[in-house]
């Protein structure tokens, strides 16, 4: 069994890399990486680094934040954008979208090209690197 | 595709619900007792509750909402049904619909003749941030939640995809909420038994009483577009696009078809049942439709041998206004991209050609998540039996459909009921 899971996912993000997996049998790629191919049940998967380039598929500017985002400094007065991004290699991923005008949500355009960036959040044991995108 | 049928028929012969709302000091078992008593009273020919052989209870997260796991045996005990088997079914907000399906399958299997299906949730004891966090556990904790997504946020993202693909504007979402409040005002069990116009009037009176400037709005849409009256939760969705945080319970009695008329002269038959699963939002081929809903609907329609156009009464899972629009497309009532136009043209209003959510929907009736899927069945029960009072649909409706979604569509359960 390949050792792909959320630990390896976040470890790769810690090195500012998007590491997914590719099924050796059918060629399907996954991001986040999967340990088994759910399409053909192949269990030989290899690591594949994604470019971090993609386009915006969907988004929302969130005013009522969950606890983790409140701790990161967001609230009604300081909303943030969460997005679904389609990576150029095909898979989509959920991530925060930064560098956009959250006060003008209509100005954010679905289909616009975006590029991965990496955010440090949390302290001590819970500190880790989160994936984000920017125009 | 093989058309799957139940190996024997199942009928609905009793239905009851607690009032939905915020009830400090009442736990989910109190609300379940209230629903159970109303269910008993609804069985016209009467029966001995001890004849019930098993319980299936839909509940999302009593663990986090009430610090109480293992809730099904407690419900059995509180309604005097131990030592019968009692099982909790959890599929997030589709827990109630999934419990109903398990009850149907248990009778169809031949193992039981009489089954109680319940749904419960007690949400209002927690502060709002912890409610948000608890609901977020229905999303993917590893890959959706760390992006900052909340449930309103995930549906809002679907709304932006829908707007971009089909040209809808946020105004039309607000019209779904307006319509559901119009319906809920006629439902005595609804959490918000008020039309938007009533809410505006109450706001004015409250301001006058406090000596504050009295707000003025040209009409209901002006109120709904006022950021102070209707703040943004997750753009483009505002407060009145979101179902509320609720407490509530519902209970229905299922029996094998051959026993139905021993309980009532007007049973409803469960003629279609479908359920499907799906991955996280980013792993789907579309963001403007729920593949699980399409699949569950296809299964239910095929089992029932009916088409969308045959259905008379529809309760869909409007946890957010955009969800209702997408549901009406996934269920085949409107073509993809036409659901928002149908709302704009009033087609989904109670007097329209395709009424949706005559109960007020989750938006107005309330959304105690594990109870909602069973609560939907209560409306079908009333409408098909001509017992819906002021909100009764004309034309002697005969076929009803429920559509109950868990998460953002990781689960969907669809049922079709018939009065013969
Ligand atoms: Zn494969």
XYZ file of C-alpha atoms and ligand atoms in Angstrom:
556
model
C 0.000 0.000 0.000
C 1.369 3.398 -0.974
C 1.754 5.763 1.922
C -0.424 8.612 0.676
C -2.698 10.257 3.201
C -3.455 13.623 4.778
C -0.118 13.553 6.644
C 1.854 13.267 3.396
C -0.504 15.835 1.826
C 0.224 18.462 4.458
C 3.924 17.521 4.634
C 4.194 18.298 0.903
C 2.381 21.600 1.376
C 4.962 22.357 4.088
C 7.565 22.198 1.297
C 5.346 24.429 -0.865
C 4.511 21.533 -3.164
C 1.232 20.035 -4.375
C 1.879 16.303 -4.389
C -0.893 14.066 -5.677
C -0.822 10.499 -6.906
C -1.143 8.720 -10.252
C -2.429 5.187 -10.786
C 0.236 3.120 -12.575
C -2.461 0.839 -14.020
C -4.977 3.299 -15.527
C -3.117 6.605 -15.397
C -5.774 8.497 -13.445
C -4.398 11.304 -11.271
C -5.625 12.331 -7.846
C -5.285 15.467 -5.793
C -5.351 15.078 -2.848
C -3.330 11.880 -3.328
C -5.128 8.595 -2.782
C -3.583 5.325 -1.581
C -5.776 3.138 -3.855
C -7.251 3.910 -7.263
C -11.043 3.991 -6.801
C -11.511 3.735 -10.596
C -9.619 0.475 -11.325
C -8.604 -0.668 -7.819
C -4.941 -0.475 -8.748
C -2.788 -0.252 -5.645
C 0.426 0.874 -7.330
C 0.267 4.647 -7.183
C 3.189 6.986 -7.733
C 3.696 10.486 -6.420
C 3.105 13.231 -8.954
C 3.778 16.908 -8.419
C 1.085 19.276 -9.676
C 2.007 22.621 -11.219
C -0.188 24.645 -8.872
C -1.776 26.376 -11.878
C -5.513 26.223 -12.310
C -8.699 28.164 -12.810
C -11.455 29.242 -10.448
C -14.490 26.906 -10.546
C -16.608 28.275 -7.663
C -16.206 30.530 -4.634
C -17.875 32.257 -1.723
C -16.954 35.210 0.454
C -17.608 33.923 3.946
C -18.818 36.292 6.680
C -19.833 33.774 9.358
C -16.613 31.859 9.916
C -15.938 28.549 11.648
C -13.826 28.544 14.823
C -10.560 27.774 12.993
C -10.968 30.784 10.698
C -12.054 33.049 13.573
C -8.783 32.073 15.272
C -7.004 33.014 12.035
C -8.460 36.526 12.379
C -11.531 36.400 10.152
C -15.032 37.599 11.060
C -17.978 39.586 9.721
C -15.813 42.712 9.372
C -12.957 40.769 7.801
C -14.462 38.114 5.517
C -12.418 35.742 3.375
C -12.881 33.867 0.138
C -13.068 30.057 0.004
C -12.932 28.482 -3.435
C -13.019 25.380 -5.559
C -10.133 25.436 -8.037
C -9.745 23.250 -11.086
C -6.072 22.331 -11.456
C -4.652 22.284 -14.982
C -3.960 18.556 -14.572
C -7.719 17.958 -14.089
C -8.543 17.365 -10.411
C -10.303 20.065 -8.410
C -9.473 21.115 -4.857
C -10.975 23.316 -2.128
C -8.714 26.123 -0.893
C -8.756 29.703 0.293
C -8.490 32.328 -2.460
C -6.355 35.337 -1.530
C -5.437 38.515 -3.367
C -9.012 39.170 -4.481
C -11.329 42.026 -3.462
C -13.636 40.336 -0.964
C -15.592 43.581 -0.565
C -16.517 43.325 -4.268
C -17.365 39.626 -4.607
C -18.918 40.233 -8.051
C -15.440 41.238 -9.262
C -14.143 37.698 -8.679
C -14.570 35.841 -11.961
C -15.229 32.136 -12.370
C -12.812 30.719 -14.932
C -10.071 33.202 -14.056
C -6.563 31.718 -13.864
C -5.160 31.230 -10.366
C -1.844 30.068 -8.962
C -1.098 28.150 -5.771
C 0.307 29.945 -2.751
C 0.979 28.696 0.749
C -0.290 30.035 4.072
C 1.160 29.359 7.502
C -1.478 29.045 10.187
C -1.698 27.801 13.783
C 0.900 27.748 16.531
C 3.127 25.089 18.086
C 1.866 21.551 17.482
C -1.052 22.701 15.345
C 1.075 24.900 13.056
C 0.902 23.794 9.448
C 0.916 25.016 5.895
C -2.417 25.444 4.110
C -2.944 25.487 0.388
C -4.363 28.699 -1.044
C -4.608 30.263 -4.491
C -4.200 33.779 -5.833
C -4.910 35.373 -9.210
C -30.028 -0.837 -15.568
C -31.985 -3.389 -13.558
C -35.119 -1.926 -12.050
C -35.146 -2.826 -8.375
C -38.460 -3.481 -6.641
C -39.306 -4.070 -2.987
C -39.985 -7.745 -2.344
C -43.229 -6.767 -0.629
C -45.209 -3.556 -0.351
C -44.845 -1.055 2.500
C -47.457 1.449 3.674
C -47.387 4.596 5.775
C -50.281 4.524 8.240
C -49.405 7.158 10.844
C -47.349 10.362 11.027
C -46.618 13.043 13.591
C -44.124 15.765 14.415
C -43.224 18.072 17.257
C -43.338 21.767 16.571
C -40.009 22.811 15.032
C -38.216 25.750 16.657
C -35.933 26.675 19.556
C -37.035 24.995 22.762
C -34.720 25.666 25.695
C -35.129 23.072 28.407
C -36.421 20.353 26.072
C -34.113 17.549 25.008
C -34.471 15.486 21.857
C -36.270 12.740 23.799
C -38.968 15.220 24.912
C -39.472 16.309 21.314
C -39.585 12.689 20.157
C -42.296 11.884 22.710
C -44.310 14.821 21.326
C -43.926 13.496 17.758
C -44.735 9.930 18.848
C -47.943 10.997 20.588
C -49.107 12.896 17.512
C -48.254 9.865 15.352
C -50.359 7.630 17.633
C -53.301 10.019 17.426
C -53.049 10.066 13.618
C -53.768 6.326 13.314
C -57.555 6.538 12.853
C -58.432 2.950 13.652
C -56.055 2.871 16.618
C -53.512 0.209 17.506
C -51.467 -1.030 20.438
C -48.032 0.646 20.241
C -46.523 -2.516 21.720
C -47.157 -4.092 18.300
C -44.219 -2.028 16.958
C -41.359 -4.432 16.314
C -38.345 -2.212 15.606
C -37.217 1.443 15.529
C -34.979 3.284 13.077
C -34.017 6.752 14.307
C -32.403 9.385 12.086
C -30.055 11.640 14.028
C -27.003 13.542 12.842
C -25.046 14.580 15.891
C -26.630 14.294 19.307
C -23.036 13.551 20.395
C -21.887 17.106 19.706
C -25.223 18.946 20.056
C -26.318 17.293 23.327
C -23.278 15.358 24.602
C -25.349 12.253 24.055
C -24.433 9.342 21.837
C -26.331 6.079 21.451
C -29.649 7.880 21.164
C -31.878 5.240 19.536
C -32.357 3.024 22.627
C -33.178 6.138 24.666
C -35.956 6.999 22.207
C -37.231 3.411 22.395
C -37.249 3.590 26.185
C -39.006 6.969 26.346
C -41.867 5.721 24.166
C -42.146 2.383 25.996
C -40.687 0.183 23.272
C -37.671 -1.501 24.853
C -36.516 -4.284 24.374
C -37.257 -3.935 20.655
C -34.227 -3.298 18.440
C -33.553 0.432 18.042
C -30.915 1.678 15.637
C -29.629 5.168 14.956
C -29.041 6.021 11.303
C -26.568 8.814 10.508
C -26.176 10.376 7.068
C -25.839 14.015 8.159
C -28.921 16.043 7.164
C -30.238 13.006 5.244
C -30.333 10.895 8.425
C -34.145 11.034 8.551
C -34.610 9.989 4.928
C -32.016 7.241 5.346
C -33.809 5.982 8.490
C -37.072 5.909 6.540
C -35.434 3.847 3.825
C -34.052 1.398 6.393
C -37.540 1.040 7.871
C -38.980 0.390 4.418
C -36.300 -2.202 3.645
C -36.791 -3.913 7.019
C -40.490 -4.457 6.290
C -39.906 -5.377 2.638
C -37.428 -8.019 3.807
C -40.239 -9.776 5.639
C -38.489 -9.619 9.011
C -40.884 -7.041 10.511
C -44.510 -6.075 9.833
C -44.701 -2.875 11.935
C -41.806 -0.401 12.247
C -41.432 3.043 13.809
C -39.204 5.510 11.947
C -38.133 8.662 13.765
C -35.947 11.684 13.238
C -34.516 13.873 16.003
C -32.164 16.800 16.467
C -31.650 19.273 19.300
C -29.383 22.021 17.966
C -30.097 25.256 19.805
C -28.240 24.572 23.061
C -24.874 25.367 21.453
C -23.516 28.843 20.591
C -23.642 29.568 16.874
C -19.895 29.013 16.211
C -20.122 25.519 17.661
C -23.278 24.814 15.636
C -21.327 25.900 12.531
C -18.416 23.629 13.519
C -20.739 20.701 14.248
C -22.530 21.021 10.905
C -19.121 21.255 9.222
C -18.341 17.727 10.442
C -20.718 16.579 7.667
C -18.174 17.931 5.164
C -14.722 16.456 4.532
C -12.709 17.414 7.622
C -9.379 16.765 5.878
C -9.869 18.470 2.532
C -12.970 20.748 2.492
C -13.071 22.306 5.961
C -9.383 23.427 6.055
C -10.125 25.638 3.026
C -12.363 27.683 5.350
C -15.584 26.275 3.941
C -18.697 26.316 6.105
C -21.968 24.720 4.975
C -23.425 28.024 3.818
C -20.063 28.603 2.096
C -20.177 25.312 0.188
C -23.715 25.964 -1.068
C -22.774 29.575 -1.821
C -19.929 28.231 -3.979
C -22.453 26.087 -5.866
C -24.544 29.237 -6.232
C -21.645 31.126 -7.874
C -21.069 28.211 -10.265
C -24.801 28.183 -11.062
C -24.881 31.946 -11.611
C -21.877 31.775 -13.945
C -23.274 28.845 -15.922
C -26.911 29.900 -16.223
C -27.037 33.671 -15.717
C -29.050 33.679 -12.480
C -28.687 36.607 -10.045
C -28.791 36.463 -6.206
C -32.229 38.155 -6.257
C -33.837 34.946 -7.456
C -32.430 32.991 -4.505
C -34.162 35.431 -2.151
C -37.437 34.729 -3.945
C -37.188 31.067 -2.910
C -36.995 32.125 0.738
C -39.846 34.596 0.265
C -42.009 31.835 -1.227
C -41.189 29.357 1.541
C -42.077 31.913 4.210
C -45.439 32.461 2.475
C -46.070 28.707 2.785
C -44.670 28.299 6.299
C -47.006 31.019 7.572
C -49.835 28.527 6.974
C -48.071 25.696 8.836
C -48.730 25.682 12.605
C -45.656 23.456 13.135
C -43.263 25.868 11.402
C -40.436 27.570 13.286
C -41.132 30.827 11.408
C -44.862 31.008 10.930
C -44.477 34.456 9.432
C -44.524 35.853 5.924
C -41.674 38.247 5.074
C -44.257 41.070 5.196
C -45.132 40.033 8.780
C -41.442 40.062 9.736
C -41.052 43.574 8.251
C -44.055 44.787 10.224
C -42.664 43.254 13.432
C -39.304 44.985 12.831
C -41.040 48.343 12.452
C -43.065 47.856 15.619
C -40.000 46.766 17.558
C -38.066 49.853 16.403
C -40.971 52.115 17.356
C -41.204 50.522 20.795
C -37.484 51.070 21.407
C -37.713 54.666 20.170
C -35.362 53.901 17.261
C -35.768 55.250 13.714
C -38.463 53.168 12.006
C -37.008 51.306 9.012
C -38.750 51.705 5.650
C -38.674 49.214 2.799
C -40.528 49.618 -0.509
C -41.488 45.938 -0.568
C -40.366 42.480 0.537
C -37.529 42.311 -1.991
C -36.192 45.651 -0.722
C -36.193 44.198 2.797
C -34.436 41.035 1.622
C -31.807 43.107 -0.210
C -31.129 45.301 2.852
C -27.789 44.249 4.353
C -28.881 45.407 7.829
C -32.142 43.448 7.724
C -30.748 40.453 5.852
C -26.970 40.240 6.356
C -24.664 38.261 4.096
C -23.661 34.911 5.601
C -21.600 33.535 2.711
C -21.834 35.642 -0.432
C -24.052 35.409 -2.450
C -26.215 33.845 0.286
C -27.807 35.990 2.983
C -29.466 35.061 6.278
C -32.854 34.504 4.596
C -31.215 32.135 2.099
C -30.263 29.793 4.948
C -32.420 27.348 6.890
C -32.380 28.062 10.637
C -30.853 26.250 13.587
C -33.705 24.180 15.014
C -34.907 21.641 17.520
C -37.483 19.074 16.471
C -38.575 15.500 15.999
C -40.848 13.545 13.673
C -42.183 9.990 13.687
C -43.953 7.808 11.121
C -45.466 4.339 11.332
C -44.715 1.876 8.535
C -46.494 -1.457 8.098
C -46.547 -4.205 5.513
C -49.003 -3.457 2.706
C -51.402 -6.283 3.636
C -51.886 -4.795 7.139
C -52.398 -1.184 6.063
C -56.197 -1.014 6.178
C -56.269 -2.411 9.689
C -54.812 0.984 10.717
C -56.492 3.471 8.374
C -58.755 3.697 5.341
C -56.317 6.179 3.792
C -52.838 4.640 3.880
C -50.052 5.962 1.699
C -47.976 3.380 -0.119
C -44.193 3.749 -0.430
C -43.876 3.021 -4.134
C -40.386 4.375 -4.753
C -37.191 4.531 -2.688
C -33.753 5.617 -3.880
C -30.521 6.526 -2.162
C -27.077 7.410 -3.473
C -23.684 8.556 -2.188
C -20.957 10.832 -3.532
C -17.521 12.247 -2.746
C -16.537 15.715 -1.566
C -17.625 18.759 -3.567
C -14.307 19.135 -5.408
C -14.366 15.522 -6.626
C -17.577 15.856 -8.646
C -17.967 16.359 -12.362
C -20.408 19.237 -11.795
C -20.981 22.027 -9.272
C -24.466 22.943 -10.500
C -26.194 19.627 -9.817
C -25.989 16.895 -7.163
C -25.159 13.613 -8.932
C -26.406 11.683 -5.871
C -29.813 13.370 -6.144
C -30.122 12.476 -9.820
C -29.193 8.877 -9.063
C -31.526 8.536 -6.055
C -34.372 10.105 -8.065
C -33.784 7.767 -11.000
C -33.946 4.749 -8.669
C -37.146 5.986 -6.994
C -38.913 6.916 -10.259
C -38.022 3.563 -11.818
C -39.155 1.566 -8.801
C -42.409 3.537 -8.715
C -42.907 3.437 -12.463
C -43.760 7.135 -12.563
C -42.315 10.264 -14.219
C -41.571 13.669 -12.682
C -44.683 15.095 -14.367
C -46.864 12.573 -12.500
C -45.862 13.891 -9.053
C -48.407 16.178 -7.342
C -46.710 17.204 -4.060
C -42.989 17.796 -3.580
C -40.884 18.437 -0.482
C -37.239 19.157 -1.361
C -34.197 19.765 0.822
C -33.939 23.579 0.778
C -31.209 23.843 3.417
C -30.214 26.864 1.299
C -32.275 28.596 -1.364
C -29.884 27.566 -4.154
C -30.319 23.943 -3.013
C -34.057 24.119 -3.752
C -33.432 25.422 -7.264
C -30.857 22.722 -7.999
C -33.165 20.060 -6.475
C -36.030 20.951 -8.806
C -33.680 20.402 -11.755
C -32.110 17.193 -10.403
C -35.599 15.741 -9.815
C -36.559 16.442 -13.424
C -39.231 19.084 -12.774
C -37.268 21.655 -14.769
C -34.447 21.415 -17.298
C -30.906 22.183 -16.056
C -30.568 25.962 -15.833
C -34.335 26.533 -15.894
C -35.024 26.119 -12.163
C -34.202 29.737 -11.367
C -36.470 30.976 -14.161
C -39.298 28.844 -12.752
C -38.853 30.598 -9.389
C -38.770 34.033 -11.031
C -42.002 33.204 -12.892
C -43.761 31.978 -9.734
C -44.114 28.416 -11.010
C -42.957 26.918 -7.678
C -45.366 28.965 -5.532
C -48.328 27.232 -3.886
C -50.598 28.480 -6.653
C -48.068 27.784 -9.420
C -47.906 24.913 -11.859
C -45.257 23.018 -9.842
C -45.634 23.870 -6.137
C -42.460 23.155 -4.135
C -42.283 22.913 -0.337
C -45.870 23.707 0.622
C -44.845 23.028 4.258
C -42.567 26.077 4.176
C -39.558 23.851 3.528
C -36.550 23.671 5.794
C -36.212 27.452 5.445
C -39.446 28.357 7.171
C -40.561 25.145 8.861
C -37.102 24.691 10.436
C -34.204 22.288 9.937
C -33.500 20.065 12.947
C -31.159 18.167 10.668
C -31.760 14.530 11.647
C -35.525 15.105 11.824
C -35.902 16.946 8.519
C -36.129 13.909 6.251
C -38.965 12.476 8.331
C -40.562 15.913 8.740
C -40.867 16.110 4.936
C -42.968 12.946 4.991
C -45.438 14.589 7.398
C -46.299 17.175 4.728
C -46.804 14.485 2.082
C -49.023 12.581 4.564
C -51.177 15.660 5.134
C -51.365 16.824 1.514
C -52.206 13.415 0.028
C -54.893 12.837 2.668
C -56.412 16.297 2.238
C -55.429 17.346 5.765
C -53.097 20.276 5.026
C -55.604 22.950 6.043
C -55.090 26.408 4.563
C -52.087 25.266 2.537
C -53.877 22.247 1.036
C -53.170 21.868 -2.670
C -56.274 21.567 -4.835
C -57.033 18.704 -7.221
C -57.012 15.777 -4.782
C -53.233 15.105 -5.013
C -52.318 11.434 -5.262
C -48.510 11.191 -5.622
C -45.933 12.809 -3.332
C -42.129 12.947 -3.372
C -39.502 13.720 -0.727
C -35.877 14.685 -1.489
C -33.510 14.681 1.498
C -29.830 15.641 1.141
C -26.891 14.989 3.473
C -23.948 17.375 3.408
C -23.586 18.952 -0.014
C -24.876 15.790 -1.668
C -22.581 13.103 -0.248
C -25.948 11.476 0.473
C -29.334 11.901 -1.155
C -32.499 9.942 -0.402
C -35.673 10.168 -2.510
C -39.032 8.576 -1.697
C -42.296 8.475 -3.627
C -45.671 7.927 -1.927
C -49.048 7.074 -3.420
C -52.616 7.333 -2.151
C -54.692 4.650 -3.883
Zn -6.500 3.121 -11.730
